[in-house]
Coordinates of C-alpha atoms (C1' of nucleotides) in Angstrom, one line a residue:
Chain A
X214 CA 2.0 -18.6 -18.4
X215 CA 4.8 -20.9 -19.6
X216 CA 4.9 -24.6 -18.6
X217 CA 7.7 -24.2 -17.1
X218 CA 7.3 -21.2 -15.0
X219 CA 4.6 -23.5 -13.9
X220 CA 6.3 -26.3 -12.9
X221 CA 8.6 -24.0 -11.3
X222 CA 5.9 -22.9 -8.7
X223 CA 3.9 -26.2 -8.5
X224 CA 7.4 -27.1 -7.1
X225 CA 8.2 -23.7 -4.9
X226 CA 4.7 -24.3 -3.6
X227 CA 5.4 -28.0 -2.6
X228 CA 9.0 -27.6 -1.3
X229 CA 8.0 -24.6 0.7
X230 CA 8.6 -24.9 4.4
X231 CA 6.4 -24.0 7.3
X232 CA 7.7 -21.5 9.5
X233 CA 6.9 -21.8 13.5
X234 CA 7.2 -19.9 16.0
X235 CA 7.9 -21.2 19.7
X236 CA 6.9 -19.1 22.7
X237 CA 8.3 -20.7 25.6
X238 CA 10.3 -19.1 28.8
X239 CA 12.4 -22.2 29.3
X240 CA 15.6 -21.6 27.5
X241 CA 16.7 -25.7 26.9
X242 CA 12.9 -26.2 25.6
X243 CA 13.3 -24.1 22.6
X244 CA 16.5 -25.0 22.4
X245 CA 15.9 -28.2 22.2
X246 CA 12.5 -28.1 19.7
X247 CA 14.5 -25.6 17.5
X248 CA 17.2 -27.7 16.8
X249 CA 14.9 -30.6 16.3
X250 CA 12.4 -29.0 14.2
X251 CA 15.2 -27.0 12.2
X252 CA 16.6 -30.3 11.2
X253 CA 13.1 -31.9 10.1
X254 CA 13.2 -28.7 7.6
X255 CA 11.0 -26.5 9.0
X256 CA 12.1 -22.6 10.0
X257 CA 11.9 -22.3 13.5
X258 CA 12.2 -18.9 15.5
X259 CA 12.0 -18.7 19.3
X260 CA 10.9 -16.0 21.9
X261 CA 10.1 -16.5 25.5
X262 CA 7.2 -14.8 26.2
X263 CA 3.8 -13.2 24.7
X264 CA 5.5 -9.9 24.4
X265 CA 7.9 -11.3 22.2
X266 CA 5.6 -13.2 20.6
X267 CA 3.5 -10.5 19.4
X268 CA 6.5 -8.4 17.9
X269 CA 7.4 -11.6 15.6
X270 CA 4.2 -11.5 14.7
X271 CA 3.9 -8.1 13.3
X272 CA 7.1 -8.5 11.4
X273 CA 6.2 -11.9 9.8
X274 CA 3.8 -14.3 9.1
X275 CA 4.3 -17.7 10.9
X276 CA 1.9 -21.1 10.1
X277 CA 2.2 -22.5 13.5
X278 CA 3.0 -21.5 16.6
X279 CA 3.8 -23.8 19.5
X280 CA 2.9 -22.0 22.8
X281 CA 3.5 -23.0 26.5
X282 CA 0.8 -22.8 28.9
X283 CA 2.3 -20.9 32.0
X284 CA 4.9 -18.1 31.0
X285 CA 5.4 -14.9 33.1
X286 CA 3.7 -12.0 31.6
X287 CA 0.3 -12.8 29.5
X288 CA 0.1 -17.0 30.0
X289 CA -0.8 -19.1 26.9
X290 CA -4.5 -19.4 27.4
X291 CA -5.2 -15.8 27.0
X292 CA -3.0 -15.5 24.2
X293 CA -4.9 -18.7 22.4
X294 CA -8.6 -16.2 23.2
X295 CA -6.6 -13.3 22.3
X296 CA -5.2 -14.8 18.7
X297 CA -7.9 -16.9 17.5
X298 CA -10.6 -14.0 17.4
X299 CA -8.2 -12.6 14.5
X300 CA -8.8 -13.7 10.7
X301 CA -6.4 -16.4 9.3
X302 CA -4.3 -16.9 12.7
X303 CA -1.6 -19.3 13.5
X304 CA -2.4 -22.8 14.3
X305 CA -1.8 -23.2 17.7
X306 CA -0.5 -25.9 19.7
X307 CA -0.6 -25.7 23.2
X308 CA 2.2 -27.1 25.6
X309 CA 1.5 -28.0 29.6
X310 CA 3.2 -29.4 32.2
X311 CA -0.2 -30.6 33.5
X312 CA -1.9 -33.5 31.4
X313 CA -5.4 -33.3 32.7
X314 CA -8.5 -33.6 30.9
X315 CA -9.8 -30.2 32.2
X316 CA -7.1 -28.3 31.2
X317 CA -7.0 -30.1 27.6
X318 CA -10.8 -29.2 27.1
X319 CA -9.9 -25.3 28.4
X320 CA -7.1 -25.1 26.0
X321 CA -8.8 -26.2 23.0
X322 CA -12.1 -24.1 23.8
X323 CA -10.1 -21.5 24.2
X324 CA -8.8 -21.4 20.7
X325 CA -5.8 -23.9 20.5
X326 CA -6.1 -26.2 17.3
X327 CA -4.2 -28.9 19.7
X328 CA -2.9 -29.9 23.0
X329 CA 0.0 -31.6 24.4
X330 CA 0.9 -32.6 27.8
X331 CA 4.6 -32.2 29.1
X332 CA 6.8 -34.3 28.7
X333 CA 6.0 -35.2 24.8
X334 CA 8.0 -37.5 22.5
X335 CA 9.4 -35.0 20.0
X336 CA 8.3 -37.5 17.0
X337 CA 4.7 -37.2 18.1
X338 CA 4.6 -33.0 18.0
X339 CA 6.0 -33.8 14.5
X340 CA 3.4 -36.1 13.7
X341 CA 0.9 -33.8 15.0
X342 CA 2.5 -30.8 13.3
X343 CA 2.3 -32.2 10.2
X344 CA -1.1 -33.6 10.3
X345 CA -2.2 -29.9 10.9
X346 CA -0.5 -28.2 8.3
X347 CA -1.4 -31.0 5.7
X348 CA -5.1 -29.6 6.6
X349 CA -4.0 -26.0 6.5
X350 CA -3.5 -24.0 3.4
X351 CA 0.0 -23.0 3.1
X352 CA 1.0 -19.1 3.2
X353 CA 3.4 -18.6 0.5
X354 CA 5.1 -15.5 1.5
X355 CA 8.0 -17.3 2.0
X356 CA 8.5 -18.6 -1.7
X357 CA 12.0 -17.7 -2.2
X358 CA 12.6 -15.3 -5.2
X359 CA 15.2 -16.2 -7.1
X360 CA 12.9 -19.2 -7.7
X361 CA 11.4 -17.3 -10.4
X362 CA 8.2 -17.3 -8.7
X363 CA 4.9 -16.2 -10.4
X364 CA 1.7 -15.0 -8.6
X365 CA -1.7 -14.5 -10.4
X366 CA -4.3 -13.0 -9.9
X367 CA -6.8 -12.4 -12.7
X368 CA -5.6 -11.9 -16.0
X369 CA -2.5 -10.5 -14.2
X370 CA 1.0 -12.5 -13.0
X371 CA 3.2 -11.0 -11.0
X372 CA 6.9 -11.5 -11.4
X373 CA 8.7 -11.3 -8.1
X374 CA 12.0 -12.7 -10.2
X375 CA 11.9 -9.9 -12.9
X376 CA 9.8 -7.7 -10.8
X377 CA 7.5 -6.7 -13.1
X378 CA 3.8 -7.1 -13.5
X379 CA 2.5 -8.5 -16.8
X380 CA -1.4 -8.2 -18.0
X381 CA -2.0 -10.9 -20.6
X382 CA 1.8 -10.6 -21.3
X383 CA 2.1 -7.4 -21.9
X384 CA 4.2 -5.8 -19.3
X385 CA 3.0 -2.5 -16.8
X386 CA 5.6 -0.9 -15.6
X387 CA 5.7 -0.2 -11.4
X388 CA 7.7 1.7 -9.4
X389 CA 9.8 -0.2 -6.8
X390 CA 7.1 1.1 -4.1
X391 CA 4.2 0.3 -5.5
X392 CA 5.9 -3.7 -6.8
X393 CA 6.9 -3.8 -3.1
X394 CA 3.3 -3.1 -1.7
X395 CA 1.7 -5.5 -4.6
X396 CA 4.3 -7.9 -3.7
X397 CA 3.3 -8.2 -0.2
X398 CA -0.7 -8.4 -0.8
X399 CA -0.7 -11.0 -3.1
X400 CA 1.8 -13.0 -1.1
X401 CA -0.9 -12.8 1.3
X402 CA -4.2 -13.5 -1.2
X403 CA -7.2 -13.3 0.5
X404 CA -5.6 -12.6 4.0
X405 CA -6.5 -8.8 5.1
X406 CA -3.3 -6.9 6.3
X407 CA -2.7 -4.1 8.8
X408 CA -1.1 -0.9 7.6
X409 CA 1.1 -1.8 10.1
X410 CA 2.2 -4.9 8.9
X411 CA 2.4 -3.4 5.0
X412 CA 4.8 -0.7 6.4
X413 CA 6.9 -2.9 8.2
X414 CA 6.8 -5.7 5.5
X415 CA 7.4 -2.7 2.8
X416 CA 9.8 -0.7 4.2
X417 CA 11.4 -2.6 7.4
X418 CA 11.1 0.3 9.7
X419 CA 9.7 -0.3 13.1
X420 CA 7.1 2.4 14.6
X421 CA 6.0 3.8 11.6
X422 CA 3.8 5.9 13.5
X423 CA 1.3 7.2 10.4
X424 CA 0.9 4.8 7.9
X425 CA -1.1 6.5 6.4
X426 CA 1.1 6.4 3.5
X427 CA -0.4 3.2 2.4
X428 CA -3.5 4.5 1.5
X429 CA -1.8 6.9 -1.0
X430 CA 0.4 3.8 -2.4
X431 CA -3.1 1.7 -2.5
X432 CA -4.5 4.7 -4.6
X433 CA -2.1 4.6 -6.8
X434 CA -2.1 0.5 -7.3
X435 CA -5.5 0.7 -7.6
X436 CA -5.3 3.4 -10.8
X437 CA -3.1 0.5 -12.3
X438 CA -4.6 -2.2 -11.8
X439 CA -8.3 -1.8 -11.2
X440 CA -10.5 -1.3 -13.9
X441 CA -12.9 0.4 -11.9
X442 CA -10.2 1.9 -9.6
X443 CA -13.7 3.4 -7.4
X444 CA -14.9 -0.1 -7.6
X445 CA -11.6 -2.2 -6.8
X446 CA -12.1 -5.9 -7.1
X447 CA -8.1 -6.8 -6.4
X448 CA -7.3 -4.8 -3.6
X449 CA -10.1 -4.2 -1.1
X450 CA -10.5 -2.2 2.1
X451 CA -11.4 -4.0 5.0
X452 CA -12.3 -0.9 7.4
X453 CA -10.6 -0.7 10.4
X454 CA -8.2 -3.8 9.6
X455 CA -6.5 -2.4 6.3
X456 CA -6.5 -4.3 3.2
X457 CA -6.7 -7.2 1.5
X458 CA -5.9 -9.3 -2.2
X459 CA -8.3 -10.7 -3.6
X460 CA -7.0 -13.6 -6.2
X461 CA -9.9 -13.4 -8.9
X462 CA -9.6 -16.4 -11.6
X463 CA -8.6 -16.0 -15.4
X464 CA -11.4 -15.1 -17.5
X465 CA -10.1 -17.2 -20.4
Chain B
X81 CA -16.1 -11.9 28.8
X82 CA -17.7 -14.5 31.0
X83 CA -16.7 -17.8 30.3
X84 CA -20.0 -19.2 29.6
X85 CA -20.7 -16.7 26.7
X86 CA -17.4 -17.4 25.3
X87 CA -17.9 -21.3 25.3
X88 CA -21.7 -20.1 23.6
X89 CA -19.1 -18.3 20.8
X90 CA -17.0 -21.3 19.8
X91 CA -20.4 -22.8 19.2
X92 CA -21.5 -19.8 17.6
X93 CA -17.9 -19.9 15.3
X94 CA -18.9 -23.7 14.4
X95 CA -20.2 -24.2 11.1
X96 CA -24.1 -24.8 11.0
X97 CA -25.2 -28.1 12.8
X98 CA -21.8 -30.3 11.2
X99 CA -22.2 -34.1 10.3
X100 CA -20.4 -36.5 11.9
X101 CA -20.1 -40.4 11.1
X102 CA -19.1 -42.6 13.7
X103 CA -17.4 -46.0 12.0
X104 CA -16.9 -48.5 14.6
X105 CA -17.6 -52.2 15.1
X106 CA -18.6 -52.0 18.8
X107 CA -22.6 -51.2 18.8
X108 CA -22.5 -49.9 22.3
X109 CA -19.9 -47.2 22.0
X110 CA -21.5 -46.3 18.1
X111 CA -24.8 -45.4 20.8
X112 CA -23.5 -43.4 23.4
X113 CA -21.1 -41.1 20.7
X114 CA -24.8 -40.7 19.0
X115 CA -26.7 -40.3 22.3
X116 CA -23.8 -37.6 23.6
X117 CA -22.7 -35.8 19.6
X118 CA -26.5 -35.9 18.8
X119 CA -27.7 -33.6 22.1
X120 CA -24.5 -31.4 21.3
X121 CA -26.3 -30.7 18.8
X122 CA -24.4 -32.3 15.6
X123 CA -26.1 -34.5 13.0
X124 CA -24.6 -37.9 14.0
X125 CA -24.9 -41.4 11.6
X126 CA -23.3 -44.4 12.5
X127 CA -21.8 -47.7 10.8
X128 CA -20.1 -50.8 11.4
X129 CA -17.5 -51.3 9.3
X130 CA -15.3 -49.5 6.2
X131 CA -18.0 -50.5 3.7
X132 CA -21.0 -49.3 5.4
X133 CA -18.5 -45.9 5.8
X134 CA -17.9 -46.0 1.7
X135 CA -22.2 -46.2 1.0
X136 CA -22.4 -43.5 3.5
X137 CA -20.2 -40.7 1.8
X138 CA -21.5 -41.5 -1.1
X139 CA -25.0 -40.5 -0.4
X140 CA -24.3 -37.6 1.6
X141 CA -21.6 -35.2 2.5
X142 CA -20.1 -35.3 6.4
X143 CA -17.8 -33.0 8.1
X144 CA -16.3 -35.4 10.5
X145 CA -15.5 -39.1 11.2
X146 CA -14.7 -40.8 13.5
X147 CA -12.9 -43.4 12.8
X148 CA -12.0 -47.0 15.3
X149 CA -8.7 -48.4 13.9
X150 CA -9.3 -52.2 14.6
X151 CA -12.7 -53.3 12.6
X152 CA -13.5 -56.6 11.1
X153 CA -12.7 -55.7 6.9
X154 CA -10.6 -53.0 5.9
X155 CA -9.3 -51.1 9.5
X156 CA -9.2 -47.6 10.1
X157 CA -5.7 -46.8 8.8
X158 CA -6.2 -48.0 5.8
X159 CA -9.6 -46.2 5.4
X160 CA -7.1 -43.1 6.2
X161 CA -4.6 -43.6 3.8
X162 CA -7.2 -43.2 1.3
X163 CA -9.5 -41.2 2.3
X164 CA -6.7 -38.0 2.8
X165 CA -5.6 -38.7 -1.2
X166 CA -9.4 -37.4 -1.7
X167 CA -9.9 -33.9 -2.6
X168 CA -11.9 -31.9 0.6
X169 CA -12.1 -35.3 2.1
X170 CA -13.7 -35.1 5.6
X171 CA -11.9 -34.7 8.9
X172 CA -10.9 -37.9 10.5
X173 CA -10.8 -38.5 14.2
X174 CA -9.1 -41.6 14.8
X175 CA -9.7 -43.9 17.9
X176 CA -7.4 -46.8 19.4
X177 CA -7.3 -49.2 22.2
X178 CA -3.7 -48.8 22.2
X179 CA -2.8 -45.7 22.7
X180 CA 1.1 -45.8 22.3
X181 CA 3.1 -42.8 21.0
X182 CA 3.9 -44.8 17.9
X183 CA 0.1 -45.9 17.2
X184 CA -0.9 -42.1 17.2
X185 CA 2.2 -41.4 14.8
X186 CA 1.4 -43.8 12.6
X187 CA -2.2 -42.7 12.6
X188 CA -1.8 -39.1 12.4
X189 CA 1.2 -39.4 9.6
X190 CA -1.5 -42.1 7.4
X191 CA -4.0 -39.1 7.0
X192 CA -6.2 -38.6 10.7
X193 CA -6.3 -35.0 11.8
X194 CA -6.5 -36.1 15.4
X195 CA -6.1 -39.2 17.1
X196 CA -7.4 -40.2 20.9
X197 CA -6.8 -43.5 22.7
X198 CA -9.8 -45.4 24.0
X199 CA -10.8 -45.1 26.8
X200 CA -11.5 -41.3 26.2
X201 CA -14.1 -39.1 28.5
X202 CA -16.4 -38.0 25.9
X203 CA -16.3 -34.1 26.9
X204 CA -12.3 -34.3 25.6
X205 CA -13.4 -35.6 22.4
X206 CA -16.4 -32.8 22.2
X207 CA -13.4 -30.3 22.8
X208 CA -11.2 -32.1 20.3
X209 CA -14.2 -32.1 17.5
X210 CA -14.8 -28.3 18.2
X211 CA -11.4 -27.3 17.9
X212 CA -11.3 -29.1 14.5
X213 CA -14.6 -27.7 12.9
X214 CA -13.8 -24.6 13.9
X215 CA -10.2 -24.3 12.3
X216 CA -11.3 -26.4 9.4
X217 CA -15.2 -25.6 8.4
X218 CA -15.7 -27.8 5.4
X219 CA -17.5 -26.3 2.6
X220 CA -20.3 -28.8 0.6
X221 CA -18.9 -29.2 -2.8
X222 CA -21.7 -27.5 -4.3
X223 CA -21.3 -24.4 -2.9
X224 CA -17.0 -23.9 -4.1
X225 CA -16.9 -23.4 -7.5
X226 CA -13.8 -21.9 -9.2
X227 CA -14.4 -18.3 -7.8
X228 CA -14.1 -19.6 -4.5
X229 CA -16.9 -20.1 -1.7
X230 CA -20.3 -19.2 -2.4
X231 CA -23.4 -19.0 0.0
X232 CA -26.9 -18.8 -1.7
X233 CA -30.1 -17.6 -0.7
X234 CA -32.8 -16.3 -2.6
X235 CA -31.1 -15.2 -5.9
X236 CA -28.2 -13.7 -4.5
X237 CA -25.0 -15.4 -4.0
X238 CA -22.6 -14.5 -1.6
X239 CA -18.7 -14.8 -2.5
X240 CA -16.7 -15.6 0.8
X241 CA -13.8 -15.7 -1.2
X242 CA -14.1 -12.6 -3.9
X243 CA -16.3 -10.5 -0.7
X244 CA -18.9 -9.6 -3.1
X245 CA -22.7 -10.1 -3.2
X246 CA -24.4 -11.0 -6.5
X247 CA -28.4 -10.3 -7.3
X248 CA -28.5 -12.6 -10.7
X249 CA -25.0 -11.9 -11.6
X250 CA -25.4 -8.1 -11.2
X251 CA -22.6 -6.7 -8.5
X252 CA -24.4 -5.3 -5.3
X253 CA -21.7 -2.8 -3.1
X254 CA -21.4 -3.5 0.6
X255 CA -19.9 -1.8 3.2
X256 CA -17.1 -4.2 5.4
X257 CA -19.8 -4.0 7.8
X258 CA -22.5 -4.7 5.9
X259 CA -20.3 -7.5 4.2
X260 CA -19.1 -9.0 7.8
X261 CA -22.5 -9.2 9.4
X262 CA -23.6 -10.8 6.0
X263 CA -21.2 -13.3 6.1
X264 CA -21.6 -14.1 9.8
X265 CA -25.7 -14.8 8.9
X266 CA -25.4 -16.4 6.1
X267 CA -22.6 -18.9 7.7
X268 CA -25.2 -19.8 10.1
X269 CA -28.3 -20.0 7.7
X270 CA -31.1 -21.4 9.5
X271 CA -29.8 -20.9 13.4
X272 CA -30.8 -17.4 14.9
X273 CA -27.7 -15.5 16.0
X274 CA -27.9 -12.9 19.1
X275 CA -26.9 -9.7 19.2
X276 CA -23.8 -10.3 21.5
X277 CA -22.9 -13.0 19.4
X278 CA -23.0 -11.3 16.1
X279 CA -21.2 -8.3 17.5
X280 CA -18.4 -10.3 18.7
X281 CA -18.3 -12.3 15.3
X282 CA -18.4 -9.2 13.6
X283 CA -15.8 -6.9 15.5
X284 CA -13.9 -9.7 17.8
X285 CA -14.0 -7.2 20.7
X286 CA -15.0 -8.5 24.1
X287 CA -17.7 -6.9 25.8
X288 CA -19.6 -5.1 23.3
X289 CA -22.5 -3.7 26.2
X290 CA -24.4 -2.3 23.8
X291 CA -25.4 -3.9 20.3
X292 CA -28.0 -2.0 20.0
X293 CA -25.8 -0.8 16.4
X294 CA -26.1 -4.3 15.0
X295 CA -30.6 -3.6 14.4
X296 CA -29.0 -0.3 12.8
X297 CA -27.0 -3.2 10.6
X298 CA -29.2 -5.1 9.9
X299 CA -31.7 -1.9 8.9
X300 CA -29.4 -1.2 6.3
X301 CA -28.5 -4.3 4.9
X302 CA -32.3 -5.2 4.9
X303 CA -32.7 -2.0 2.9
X304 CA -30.0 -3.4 0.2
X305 CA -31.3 -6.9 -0.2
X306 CA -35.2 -7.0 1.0
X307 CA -37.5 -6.4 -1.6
X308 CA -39.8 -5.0 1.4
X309 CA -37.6 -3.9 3.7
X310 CA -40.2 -3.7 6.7
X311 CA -41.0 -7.4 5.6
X312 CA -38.0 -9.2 5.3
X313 CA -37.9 -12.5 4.1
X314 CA -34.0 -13.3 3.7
X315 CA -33.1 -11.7 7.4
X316 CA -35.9 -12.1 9.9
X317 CA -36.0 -11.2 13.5
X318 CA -36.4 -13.4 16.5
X319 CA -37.5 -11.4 19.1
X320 CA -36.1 -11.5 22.6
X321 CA -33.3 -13.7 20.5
X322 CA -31.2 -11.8 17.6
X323 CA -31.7 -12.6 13.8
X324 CA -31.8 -15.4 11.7
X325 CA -31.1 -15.5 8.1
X326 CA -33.4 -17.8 6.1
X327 CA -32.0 -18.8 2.4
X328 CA -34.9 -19.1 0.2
X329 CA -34.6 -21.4 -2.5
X330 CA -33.8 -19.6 -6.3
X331 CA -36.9 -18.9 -8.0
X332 CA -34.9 -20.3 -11.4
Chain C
dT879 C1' 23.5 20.3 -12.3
dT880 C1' 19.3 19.4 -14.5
dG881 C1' 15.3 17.0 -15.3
dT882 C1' 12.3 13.2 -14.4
dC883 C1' 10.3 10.0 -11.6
dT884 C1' 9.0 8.5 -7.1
dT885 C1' 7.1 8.9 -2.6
dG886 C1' 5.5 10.7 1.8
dT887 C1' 2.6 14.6 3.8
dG888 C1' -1.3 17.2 4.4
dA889 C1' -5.8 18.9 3.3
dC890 C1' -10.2 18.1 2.1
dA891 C1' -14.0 15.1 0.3
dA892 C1' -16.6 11.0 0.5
dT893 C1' -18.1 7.2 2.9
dC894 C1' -18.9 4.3 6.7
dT895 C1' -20.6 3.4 11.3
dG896 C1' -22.1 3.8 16.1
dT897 C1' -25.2 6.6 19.1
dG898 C1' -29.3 8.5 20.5
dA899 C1' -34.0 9.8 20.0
dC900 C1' -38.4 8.6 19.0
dA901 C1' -41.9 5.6 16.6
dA902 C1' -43.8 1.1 15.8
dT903 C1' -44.5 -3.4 17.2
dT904 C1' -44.9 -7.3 20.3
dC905 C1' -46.1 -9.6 24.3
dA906 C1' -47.4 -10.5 29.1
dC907 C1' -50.7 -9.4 32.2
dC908 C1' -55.0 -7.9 33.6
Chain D
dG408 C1' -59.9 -6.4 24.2
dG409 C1' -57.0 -2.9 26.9
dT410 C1' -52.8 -1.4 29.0
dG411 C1' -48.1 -0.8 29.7
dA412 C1' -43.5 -2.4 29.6
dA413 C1' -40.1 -4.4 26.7
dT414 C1' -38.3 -4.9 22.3
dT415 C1' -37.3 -3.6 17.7
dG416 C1' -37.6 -0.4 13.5
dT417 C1' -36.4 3.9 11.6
dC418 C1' -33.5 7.7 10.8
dA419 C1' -30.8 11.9 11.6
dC420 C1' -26.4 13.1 13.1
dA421 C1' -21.6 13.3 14.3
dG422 C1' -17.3 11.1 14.7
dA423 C1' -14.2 7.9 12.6
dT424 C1' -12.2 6.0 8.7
dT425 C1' -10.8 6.0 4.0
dG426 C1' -10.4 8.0 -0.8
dT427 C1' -8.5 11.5 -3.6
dC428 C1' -5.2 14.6 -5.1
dA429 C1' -1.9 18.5 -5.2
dC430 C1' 2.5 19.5 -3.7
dA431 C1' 7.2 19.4 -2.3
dA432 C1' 11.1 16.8 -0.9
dG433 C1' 13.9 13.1 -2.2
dA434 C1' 16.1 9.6 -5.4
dC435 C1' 18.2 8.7 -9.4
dA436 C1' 20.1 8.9 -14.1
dA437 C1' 21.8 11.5 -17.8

DNA sequence: TTGTCTTGTGACAATCTGTGACAATTCACC
DNA sequence: GGTGAATTGTCACAGATTGTCACAAGACAA
């Protein structure tokens, strides 16, 4: 890889922003933490309930999501046991209007990462915000592409400016289907992926009802990619959760 | 799920027995953290004072500090400003008499993962250290080498990060299942696992009734990595209990 | 329009995994 | 040591999941 090119994404990587996600029913609330948290550079998207919550999910991939305690519908706590069973979730912060000790100690069993008591001074969530995602590794699906972002994974480097997908710099040619679907896995190394979430992410369509499609467009990856497509070493199956990039190091 | 058995599966999700240091100049708080962290169950070491902390880390490796800000020498935010420049430094869990909104965002934005204002009820801090090792399970240093995180036992190594199991550097295929319950065993080397436990580790259901399919597992993985299967060495069972995995030292 | 490339569908094969049955083992109790 | 209940090991089997590939419809450029 150029220099350059990697300067470019030591900087992406730096300069890119965490996205959160605030599930709260009271309208000036997330009002109120969007327009703060929006202005302190991070993106910031807003439902009101766990319903909500779970369709934003789906369609994207969010570091942290700030969760109230009592909503109508599914409540915070079971959300938190809900979420956390699930590989690589969201860091959670948990919001209540009741400070006690107990309920601190059942939020954070319960899978929060942390807890705050209503009211809060909005420059302590942001401290506490950004203490956690210093710790957490940063998802980089979000790296914008006129950027010129590169991904790598083995001896191969993914383009996502040129969209093209070179092996030792010699270039392999991918149909826009199959660049999309590659696009999407590596954004996501080493995080397995519904075919749910690949269809929606691929194709932007909502109830794709049989995805098995994917598997098809996994095939046909794998015959380019893999050198042992049988064996696959990039793109593995995780059975019954989908699939899932695996980010191997150069060999030179 | 009953609340007791999922309080049993945080612990469970916890990294094997962590290491905590406790870095504060009063001797009789230093002795009840030890007398309550210590029948939790953690590995807990204590110190006066930033230099004691510096001899301490460099003799052995700790998951956790915790970390008083006032101490006679050099005080705990400095201690945090550079300890977070470190590479997989260790979490920090700072503590203050003064527990004002601008002492916690000053200690949180100099490197702490958490902060808690003295006095604290030690059952919030248990909470508070959970919630942190089980987001954030360090890895020892020894065991992350450029492909990524690596368990050993016996002369296989197990790559968390590439989900591949290697006899002597030769590839050995496993399913997801036989990979998962692998992973879960290994990840708790030494501490037997129940049934319940491993199935909800495994498949993050609730409620599994029967687990009797985990001994049918565990058959087949033994048949993959035993040299005598009906004598296992690596995966041994603890009757009335579950299994524990025992990691043999490499015969190299 | 024609031809080429792409992509979703469906069918079938291969593999994985939980269940159930029975054998083997362990342990408490006598 | 003997007995029987409880626990675990073993393995065949079927259902579930995924891999494989041919095919046709669709997209696109010439």
């Amino acid at each position: 890889m150029p220099s350059g090119s990697l300067a470019l994404l030591h900087w992406a990587k730096m300069t890119t922003l965490a996205k959160i996600l605030i599930v709260d029913d009271d309208p000036r609330l997330r009002g109120l933490l969007k327009y703060f948290l929006t202005d302190k550079g991070f993106e910031v998207n807003c439902v009101a309930n766990a319903e909500q919550m779970n369709d934003k999910l789906i369609r994207s991939f969010y570091d942290l999501i700030i969760l109230d305690w009592i909503m109508p519908g599914e409540d915070g706590l079971s959300v938190c046991r809900r979420l956390h069973t699930e590989e690589n979730s969201p860091l959670i912060i948990m919001l209540t209007a009741n400070g006690s000790e107990n309920d601190s100690i059942a939020g954070l069993q319960c899978g929060a990462d942390d807890f705050l008591a209503k009211p809060f001074n909005v420059d302590v969530l942001l401290a506490h915000i950004q203490a956690m995602l210093r710790r957490h590794p940063r998802i980089p699906d979000r790296l914008v592409d006129t950027h010129g972002i590169l991904i790598e994974f083995g001896d191969y480097t993914l383009d996502l400016t040129q969209r093209c997908l070179l092996f030792k710099h010699k270039k392999i040619n991918l149909s826009s289907g199959e660049f999309s679907l590659l696009k999407v896995l590596s954004q996501q190394m080493g995080k397995p992926i519904s075919r749910e979430q690949l269809s929606y992410l691929i194709k932007g369509q909502d109830s794709q009802v049989d995805c098995r499609f994917i598997d098809t467009q996994v095939y046909r990856l794998r015959k380019l990619i893999e050198t042992d497509p049988s064996n696959p070493i990039y793109i593995q199956t995780v059975r019954g959760l989908g699939y899932v990039m695996i980010q191997h190091s150069t060999t030179h």
